[in-house]
mmCIF file of C-alpha atoms and ligand atoms in Angstrom:
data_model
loop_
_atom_site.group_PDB
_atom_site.id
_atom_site.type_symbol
_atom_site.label_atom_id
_atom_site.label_comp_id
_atom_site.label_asym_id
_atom_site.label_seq_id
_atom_site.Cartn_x
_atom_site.Cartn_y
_atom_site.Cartn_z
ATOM 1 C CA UNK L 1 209.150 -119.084 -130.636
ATOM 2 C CA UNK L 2 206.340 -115.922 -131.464
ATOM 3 C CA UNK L 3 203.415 -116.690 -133.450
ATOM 4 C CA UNK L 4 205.066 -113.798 -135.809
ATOM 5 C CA UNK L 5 208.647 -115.496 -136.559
ATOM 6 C CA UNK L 6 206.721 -119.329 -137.284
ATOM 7 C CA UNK L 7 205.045 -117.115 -139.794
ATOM 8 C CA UNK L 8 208.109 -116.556 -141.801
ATOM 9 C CA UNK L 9 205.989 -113.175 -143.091
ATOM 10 C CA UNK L 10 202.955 -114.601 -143.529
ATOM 11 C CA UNK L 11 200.054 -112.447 -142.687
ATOM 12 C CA UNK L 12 196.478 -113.897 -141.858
ATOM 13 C CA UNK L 13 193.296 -111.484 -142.693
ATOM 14 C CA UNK L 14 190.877 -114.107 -141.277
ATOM 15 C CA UNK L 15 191.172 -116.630 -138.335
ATOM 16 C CA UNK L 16 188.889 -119.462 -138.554
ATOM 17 C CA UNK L 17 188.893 -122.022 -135.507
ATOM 18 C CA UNK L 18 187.589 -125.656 -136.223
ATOM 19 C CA UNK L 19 184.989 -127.100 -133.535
ATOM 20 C CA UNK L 20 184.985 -131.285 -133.053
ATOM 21 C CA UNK L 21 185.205 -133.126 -135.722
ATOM 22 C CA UNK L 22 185.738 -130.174 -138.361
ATOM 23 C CA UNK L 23 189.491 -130.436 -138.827
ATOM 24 C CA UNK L 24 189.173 -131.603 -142.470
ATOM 25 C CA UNK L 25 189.162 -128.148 -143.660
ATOM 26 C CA UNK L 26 192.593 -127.737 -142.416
ATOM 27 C CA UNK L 27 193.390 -129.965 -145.645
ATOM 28 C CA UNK L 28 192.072 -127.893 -147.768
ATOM 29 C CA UNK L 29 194.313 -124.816 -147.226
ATOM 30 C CA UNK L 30 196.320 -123.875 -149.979
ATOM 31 C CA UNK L 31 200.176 -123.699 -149.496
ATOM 32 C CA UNK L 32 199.968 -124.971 -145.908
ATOM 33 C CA UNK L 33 202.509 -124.039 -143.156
ATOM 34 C CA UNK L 34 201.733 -125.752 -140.215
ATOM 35 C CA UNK L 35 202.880 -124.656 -136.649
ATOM 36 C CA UNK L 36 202.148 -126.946 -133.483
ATOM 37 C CA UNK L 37 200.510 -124.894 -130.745
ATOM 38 C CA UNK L 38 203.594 -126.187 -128.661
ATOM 39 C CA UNK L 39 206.225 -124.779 -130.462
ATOM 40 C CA UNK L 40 204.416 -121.333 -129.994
ATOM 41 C CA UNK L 41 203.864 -121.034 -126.434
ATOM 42 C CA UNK L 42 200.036 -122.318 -126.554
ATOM 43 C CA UNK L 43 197.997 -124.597 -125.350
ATOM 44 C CA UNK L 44 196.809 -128.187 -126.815
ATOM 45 C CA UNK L 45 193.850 -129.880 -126.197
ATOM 46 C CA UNK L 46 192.931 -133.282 -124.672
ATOM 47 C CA UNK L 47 190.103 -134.419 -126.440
ATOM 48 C CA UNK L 48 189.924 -136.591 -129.464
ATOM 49 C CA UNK L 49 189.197 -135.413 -132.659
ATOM 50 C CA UNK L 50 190.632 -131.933 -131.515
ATOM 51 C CA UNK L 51 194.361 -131.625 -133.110
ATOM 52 C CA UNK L 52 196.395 -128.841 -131.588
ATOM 53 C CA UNK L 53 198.137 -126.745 -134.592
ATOM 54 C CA UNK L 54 197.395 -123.999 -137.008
ATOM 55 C CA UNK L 55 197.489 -124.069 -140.578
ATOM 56 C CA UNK L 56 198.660 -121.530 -142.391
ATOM 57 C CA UNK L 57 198.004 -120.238 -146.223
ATOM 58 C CA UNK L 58 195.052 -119.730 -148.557
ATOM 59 C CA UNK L 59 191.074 -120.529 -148.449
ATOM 60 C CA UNK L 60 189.349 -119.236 -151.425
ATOM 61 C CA UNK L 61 192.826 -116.614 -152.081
ATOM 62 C CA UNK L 62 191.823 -115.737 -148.607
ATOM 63 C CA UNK L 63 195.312 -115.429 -146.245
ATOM 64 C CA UNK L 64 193.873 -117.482 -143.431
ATOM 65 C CA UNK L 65 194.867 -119.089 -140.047
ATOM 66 C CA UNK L 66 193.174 -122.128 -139.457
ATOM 67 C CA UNK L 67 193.306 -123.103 -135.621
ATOM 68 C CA UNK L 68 192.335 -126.945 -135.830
ATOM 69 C CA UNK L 69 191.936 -127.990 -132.100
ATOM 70 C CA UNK L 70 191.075 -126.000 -129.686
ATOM 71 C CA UNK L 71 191.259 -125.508 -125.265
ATOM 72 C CA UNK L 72 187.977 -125.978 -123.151
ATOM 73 C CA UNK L 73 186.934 -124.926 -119.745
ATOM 74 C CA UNK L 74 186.026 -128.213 -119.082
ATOM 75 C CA UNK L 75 189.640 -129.351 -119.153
ATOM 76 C CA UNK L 76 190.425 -127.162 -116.476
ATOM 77 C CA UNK L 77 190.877 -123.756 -119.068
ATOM 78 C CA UNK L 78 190.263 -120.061 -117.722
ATOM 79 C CA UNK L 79 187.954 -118.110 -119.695
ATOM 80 C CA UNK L 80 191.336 -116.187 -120.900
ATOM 81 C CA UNK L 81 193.459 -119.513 -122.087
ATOM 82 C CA UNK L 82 190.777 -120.443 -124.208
ATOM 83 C CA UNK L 83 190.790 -117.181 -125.823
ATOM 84 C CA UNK L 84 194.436 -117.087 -126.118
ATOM 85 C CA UNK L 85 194.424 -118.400 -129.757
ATOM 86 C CA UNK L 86 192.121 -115.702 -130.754
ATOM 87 C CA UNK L 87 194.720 -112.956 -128.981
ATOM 88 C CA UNK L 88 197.684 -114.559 -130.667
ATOM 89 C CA UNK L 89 195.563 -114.403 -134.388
ATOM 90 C CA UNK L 90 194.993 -110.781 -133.778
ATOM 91 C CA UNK L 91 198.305 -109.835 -132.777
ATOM 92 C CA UNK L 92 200.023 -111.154 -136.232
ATOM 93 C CA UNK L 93 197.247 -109.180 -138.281
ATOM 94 C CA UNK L 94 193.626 -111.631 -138.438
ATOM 95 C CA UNK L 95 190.490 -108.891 -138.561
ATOM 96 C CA UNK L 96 188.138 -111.268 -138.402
ATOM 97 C CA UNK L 97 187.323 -114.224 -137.141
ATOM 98 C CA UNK L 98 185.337 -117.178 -138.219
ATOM 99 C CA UNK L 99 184.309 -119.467 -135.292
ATOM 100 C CA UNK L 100 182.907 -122.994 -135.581
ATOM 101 C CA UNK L 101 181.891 -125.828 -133.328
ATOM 102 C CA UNK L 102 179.374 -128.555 -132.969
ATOM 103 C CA UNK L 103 176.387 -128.198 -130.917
ATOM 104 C CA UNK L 104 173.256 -129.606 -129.916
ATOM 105 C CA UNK L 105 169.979 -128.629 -130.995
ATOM 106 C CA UNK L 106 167.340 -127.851 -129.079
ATOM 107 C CA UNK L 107 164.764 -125.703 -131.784
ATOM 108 C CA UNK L 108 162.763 -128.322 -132.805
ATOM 109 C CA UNK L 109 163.145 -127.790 -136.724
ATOM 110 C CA UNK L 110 166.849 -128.699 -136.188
ATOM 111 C CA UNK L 111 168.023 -131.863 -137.606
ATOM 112 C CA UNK L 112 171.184 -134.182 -136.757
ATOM 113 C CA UNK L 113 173.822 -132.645 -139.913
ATOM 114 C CA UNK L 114 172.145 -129.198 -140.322
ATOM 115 C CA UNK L 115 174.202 -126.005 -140.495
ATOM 116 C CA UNK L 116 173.349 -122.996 -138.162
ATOM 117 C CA UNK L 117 175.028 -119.101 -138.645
ATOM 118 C CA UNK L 118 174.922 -117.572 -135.062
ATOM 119 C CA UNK L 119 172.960 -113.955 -134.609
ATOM 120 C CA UNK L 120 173.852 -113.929 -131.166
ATOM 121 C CA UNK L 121 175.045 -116.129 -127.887
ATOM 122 C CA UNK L 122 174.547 -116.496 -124.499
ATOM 123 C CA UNK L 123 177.093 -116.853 -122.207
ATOM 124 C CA UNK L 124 176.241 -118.873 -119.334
ATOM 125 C CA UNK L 125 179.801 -119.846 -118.276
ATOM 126 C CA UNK L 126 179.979 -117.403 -115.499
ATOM 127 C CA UNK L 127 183.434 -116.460 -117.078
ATOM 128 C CA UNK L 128 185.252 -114.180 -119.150
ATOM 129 C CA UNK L 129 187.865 -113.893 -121.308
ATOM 130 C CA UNK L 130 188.673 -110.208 -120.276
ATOM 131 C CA UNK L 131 190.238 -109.081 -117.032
ATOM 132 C CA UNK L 132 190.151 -105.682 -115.416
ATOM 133 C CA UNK L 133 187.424 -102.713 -116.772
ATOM 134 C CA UNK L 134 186.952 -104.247 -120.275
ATOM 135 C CA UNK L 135 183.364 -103.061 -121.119
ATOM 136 C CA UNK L 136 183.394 -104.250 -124.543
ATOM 137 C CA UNK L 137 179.788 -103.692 -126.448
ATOM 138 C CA UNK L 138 178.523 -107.355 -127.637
ATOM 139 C CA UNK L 139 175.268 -105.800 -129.673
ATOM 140 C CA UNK L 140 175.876 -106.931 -132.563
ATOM 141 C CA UNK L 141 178.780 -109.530 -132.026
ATOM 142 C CA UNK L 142 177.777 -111.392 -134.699
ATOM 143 C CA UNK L 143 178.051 -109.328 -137.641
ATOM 144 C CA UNK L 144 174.630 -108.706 -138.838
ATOM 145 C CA UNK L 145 176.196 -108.014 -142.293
ATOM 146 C CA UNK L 146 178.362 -111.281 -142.485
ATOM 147 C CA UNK L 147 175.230 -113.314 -141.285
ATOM 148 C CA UNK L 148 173.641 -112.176 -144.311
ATOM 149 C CA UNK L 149 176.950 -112.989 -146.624
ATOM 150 C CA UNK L 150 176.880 -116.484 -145.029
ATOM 151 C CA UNK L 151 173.400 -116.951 -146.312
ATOM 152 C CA UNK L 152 174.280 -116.156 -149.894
ATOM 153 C CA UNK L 153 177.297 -117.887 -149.518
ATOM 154 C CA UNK L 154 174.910 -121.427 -147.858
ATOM 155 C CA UNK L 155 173.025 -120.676 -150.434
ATOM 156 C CA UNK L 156 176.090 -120.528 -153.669
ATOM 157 C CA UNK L 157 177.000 -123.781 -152.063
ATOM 158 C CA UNK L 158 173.561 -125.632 -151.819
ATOM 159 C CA UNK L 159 173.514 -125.661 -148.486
ATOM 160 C CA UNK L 160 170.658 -125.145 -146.041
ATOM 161 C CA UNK L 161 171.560 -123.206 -143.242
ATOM 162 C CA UNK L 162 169.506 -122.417 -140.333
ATOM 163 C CA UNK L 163 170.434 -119.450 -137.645
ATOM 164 C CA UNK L 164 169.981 -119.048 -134.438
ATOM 165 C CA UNK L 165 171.058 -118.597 -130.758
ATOM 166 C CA UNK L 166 173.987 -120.222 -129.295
ATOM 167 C CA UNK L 167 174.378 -121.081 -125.899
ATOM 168 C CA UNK L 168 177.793 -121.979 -123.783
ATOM 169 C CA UNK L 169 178.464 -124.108 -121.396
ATOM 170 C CA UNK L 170 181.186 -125.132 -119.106
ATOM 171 C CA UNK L 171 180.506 -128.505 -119.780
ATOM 172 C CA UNK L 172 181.884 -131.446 -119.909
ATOM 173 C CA UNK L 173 178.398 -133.410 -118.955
ATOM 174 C CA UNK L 174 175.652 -133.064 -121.523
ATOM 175 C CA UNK L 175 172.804 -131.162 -120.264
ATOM 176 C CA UNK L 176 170.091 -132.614 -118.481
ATOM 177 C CA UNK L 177 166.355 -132.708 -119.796
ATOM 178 C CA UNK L 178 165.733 -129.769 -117.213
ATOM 179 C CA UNK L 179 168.521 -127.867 -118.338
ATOM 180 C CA UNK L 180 167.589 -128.011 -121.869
ATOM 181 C CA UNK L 181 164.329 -126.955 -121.040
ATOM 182 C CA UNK L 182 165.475 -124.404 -119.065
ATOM 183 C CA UNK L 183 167.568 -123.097 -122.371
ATOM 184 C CA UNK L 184 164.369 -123.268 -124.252
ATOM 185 C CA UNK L 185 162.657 -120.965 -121.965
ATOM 186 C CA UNK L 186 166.331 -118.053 -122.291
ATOM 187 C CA UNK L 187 166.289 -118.345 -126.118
ATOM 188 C CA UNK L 188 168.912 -120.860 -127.163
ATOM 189 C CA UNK L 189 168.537 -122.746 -130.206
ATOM 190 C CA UNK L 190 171.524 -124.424 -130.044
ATOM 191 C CA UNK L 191 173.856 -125.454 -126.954
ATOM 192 C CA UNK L 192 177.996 -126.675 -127.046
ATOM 193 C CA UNK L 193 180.889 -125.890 -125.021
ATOM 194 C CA UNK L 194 183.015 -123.466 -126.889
ATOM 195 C CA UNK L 195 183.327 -120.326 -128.688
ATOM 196 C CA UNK L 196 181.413 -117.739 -126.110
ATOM 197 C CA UNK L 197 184.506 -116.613 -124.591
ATOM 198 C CA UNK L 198 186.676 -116.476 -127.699
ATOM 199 C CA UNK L 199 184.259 -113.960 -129.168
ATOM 200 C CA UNK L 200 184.359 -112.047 -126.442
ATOM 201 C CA UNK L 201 187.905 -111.607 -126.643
ATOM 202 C CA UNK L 202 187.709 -110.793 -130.540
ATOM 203 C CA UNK L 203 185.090 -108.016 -130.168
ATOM 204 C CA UNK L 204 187.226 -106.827 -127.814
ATOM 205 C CA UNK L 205 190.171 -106.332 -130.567
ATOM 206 C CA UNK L 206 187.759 -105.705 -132.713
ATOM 207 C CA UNK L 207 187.576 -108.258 -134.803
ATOM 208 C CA UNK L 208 184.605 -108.931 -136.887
ATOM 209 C CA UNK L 209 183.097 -112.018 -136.357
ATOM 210 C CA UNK L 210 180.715 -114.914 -138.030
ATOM 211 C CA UNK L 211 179.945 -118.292 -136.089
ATOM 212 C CA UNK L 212 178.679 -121.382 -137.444
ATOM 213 C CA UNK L 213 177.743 -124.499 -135.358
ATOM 214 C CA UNK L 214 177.371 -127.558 -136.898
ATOM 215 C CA UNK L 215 174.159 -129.590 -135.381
ATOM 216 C CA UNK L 216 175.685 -132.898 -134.272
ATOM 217 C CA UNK L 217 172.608 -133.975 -132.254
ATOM 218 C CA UNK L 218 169.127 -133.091 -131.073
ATOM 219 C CA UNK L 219 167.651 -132.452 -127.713
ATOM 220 C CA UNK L 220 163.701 -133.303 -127.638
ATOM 221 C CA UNK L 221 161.369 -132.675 -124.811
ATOM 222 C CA UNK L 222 161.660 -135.194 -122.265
ATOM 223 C CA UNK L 223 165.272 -135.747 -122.632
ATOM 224 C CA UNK L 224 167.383 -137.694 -125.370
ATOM 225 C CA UNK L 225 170.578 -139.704 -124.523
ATOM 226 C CA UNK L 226 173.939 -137.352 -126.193
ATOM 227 C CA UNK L 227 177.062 -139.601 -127.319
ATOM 228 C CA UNK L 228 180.043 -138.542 -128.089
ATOM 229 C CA UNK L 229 180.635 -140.830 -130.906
ATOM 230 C CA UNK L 230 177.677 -139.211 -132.705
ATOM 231 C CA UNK L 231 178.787 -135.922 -132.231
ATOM 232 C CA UNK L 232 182.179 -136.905 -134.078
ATOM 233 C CA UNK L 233 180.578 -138.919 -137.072
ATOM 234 C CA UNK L 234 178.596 -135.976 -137.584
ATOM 235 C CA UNK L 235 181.439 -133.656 -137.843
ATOM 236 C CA UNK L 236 183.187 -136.118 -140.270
ATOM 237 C CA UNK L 237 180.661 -136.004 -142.786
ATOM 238 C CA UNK L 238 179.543 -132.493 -142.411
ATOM 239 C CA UNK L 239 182.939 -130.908 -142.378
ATOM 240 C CA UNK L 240 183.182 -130.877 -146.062
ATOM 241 C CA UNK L 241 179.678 -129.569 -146.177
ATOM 242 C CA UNK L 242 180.293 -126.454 -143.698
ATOM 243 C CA UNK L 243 184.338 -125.965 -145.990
ATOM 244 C CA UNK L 244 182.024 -125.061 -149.008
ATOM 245 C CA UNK L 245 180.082 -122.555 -147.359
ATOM 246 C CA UNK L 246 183.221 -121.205 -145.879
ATOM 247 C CA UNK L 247 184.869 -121.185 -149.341
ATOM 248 C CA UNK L 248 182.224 -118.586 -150.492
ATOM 249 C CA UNK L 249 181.903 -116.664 -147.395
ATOM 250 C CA UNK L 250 185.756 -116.056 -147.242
ATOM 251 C CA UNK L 251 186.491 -113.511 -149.995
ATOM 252 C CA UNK L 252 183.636 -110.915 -147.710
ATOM 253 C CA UNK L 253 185.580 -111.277 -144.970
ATOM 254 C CA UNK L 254 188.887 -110.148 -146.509
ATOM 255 C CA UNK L 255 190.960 -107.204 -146.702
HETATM 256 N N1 HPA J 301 175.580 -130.265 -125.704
HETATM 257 C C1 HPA J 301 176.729 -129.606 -125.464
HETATM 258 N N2 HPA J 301 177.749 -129.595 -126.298
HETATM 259 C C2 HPA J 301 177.621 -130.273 -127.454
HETATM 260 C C3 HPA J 301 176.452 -130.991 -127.765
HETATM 261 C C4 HPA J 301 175.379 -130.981 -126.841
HETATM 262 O O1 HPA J 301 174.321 -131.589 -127.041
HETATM 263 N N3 HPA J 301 176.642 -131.563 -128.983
HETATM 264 C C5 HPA J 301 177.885 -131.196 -129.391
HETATM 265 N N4 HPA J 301 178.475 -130.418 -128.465
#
């Protein structure tokens, strides 16, 4: 079955993908109608804590697609699969698209739980989502103007939020003390293994686009051990947090 037909009519204006550990907004969607990647042609993840379906319905009033799970390079994923979600949105109507995921930290004033808007990314995957001569212009990938709305909209909920630069990885290894030096030194403040190539691919349909990583753990100088376990229990408590700030951001991302 077509994205379009397990739809019954329905008509997204925003996709918004949930990173590890974030799939409790899902619930919150009003009027759910839930449709298994499977039974659409697409992809479902292996790891835990990553579900493979979209929800369907209302954030805020907002028509929304919520894609809770997502596919990884890591698993073995071209740049392009993992973007196929993000394809699929835009093809039944989604003009923008609000990516999330947890990271690492490696600014020092980031904290285990905090919130972080990305201004910009770098993509150090060596892949693409796009095949053939698809120049697409990332200045400005991030919507400068919907950085700005998430701000007011951190700050309507009470939430801190911090911004920065995101850097992806293939993954799956954590990085090594040397490596996260070395991402110090390019201008990352942040570091995970999703979402580059998926904004890729929206800019090139010209989507607008926010991002939001959620801070799951720290890197210090000298190295600090990464778990996954952490990165999961900080998901679970801060998925609620991030939903709020989403809740307010939604209705400037409509129409
Ligand atoms: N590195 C890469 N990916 C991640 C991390 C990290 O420290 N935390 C959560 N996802």
């Amino acid at each position: 079955m077509e994205l379009t037909e397990a739809l019954q009519g329905f008509v997204p204006d925003v996709l918004v993908t949930l990173g590890s550990g974030l799939g409790a907004l899902a619930d919150e969607v009003a009027d759910p109608l839930v449709v298994p990647f499977a039974d659409v042609g697409l992809p479902t993840s292996t790891v835990p804590g990553h579900q493979g379906r979209f929800v369907a319905g209302t954030l805020a009033g907002v028509p929304v697609l919520v894609q809770q799970g997502r596919v990884h390079l890591y698993e073995g994923f071209s740049g392009r699969e993992v973007a196929t979600f993000v394809r699929a949105a835009a093809a039944v109507g989604a003009r923008a698209f609000v990516v999330t995921n947890a990271a690492g930290g490696i600014t020092a004033d980031l904290s285990p739980g905090d919130l972080m808007v990305l201004t910009d990314h770098l993509n150090l995957t060596a892949t693409s989502p796009l095949e053939g001569p698809d120049f697409v212009d990332l200045t400005g990938a991030y919507d400068p103007e919907l950085v700005r709305a998430a701000h007011a909209a951190a700050e309507q909920a009470g939430e801190r939020l911090a911004q920065g630069v995101y850097a992806g990885l293939r993954g799956p290894a954590y990085e090594t003390p040397a490596e996260i030096a070395m991402l110090r030194v390019l201008g990352a403040d942040a570091v995970g293994m999703s979402t580059v190539h998926e904004v890729v691919q929206a800019r090139a349909l010209g989507l607008r686009v926010a991002g939001f990583s959620l801070i799951t753990n720290v890197h210090r100088p000298g190295g600090t051990p990464t778990h996954h376990g952490e990165v999961m229990d900080v998901g679970a408590t801060a998925g609620p947090r991030l939903a709020e700030v989403l809740r307010h951001l939604l209705p400037a991302l409509a129409g």
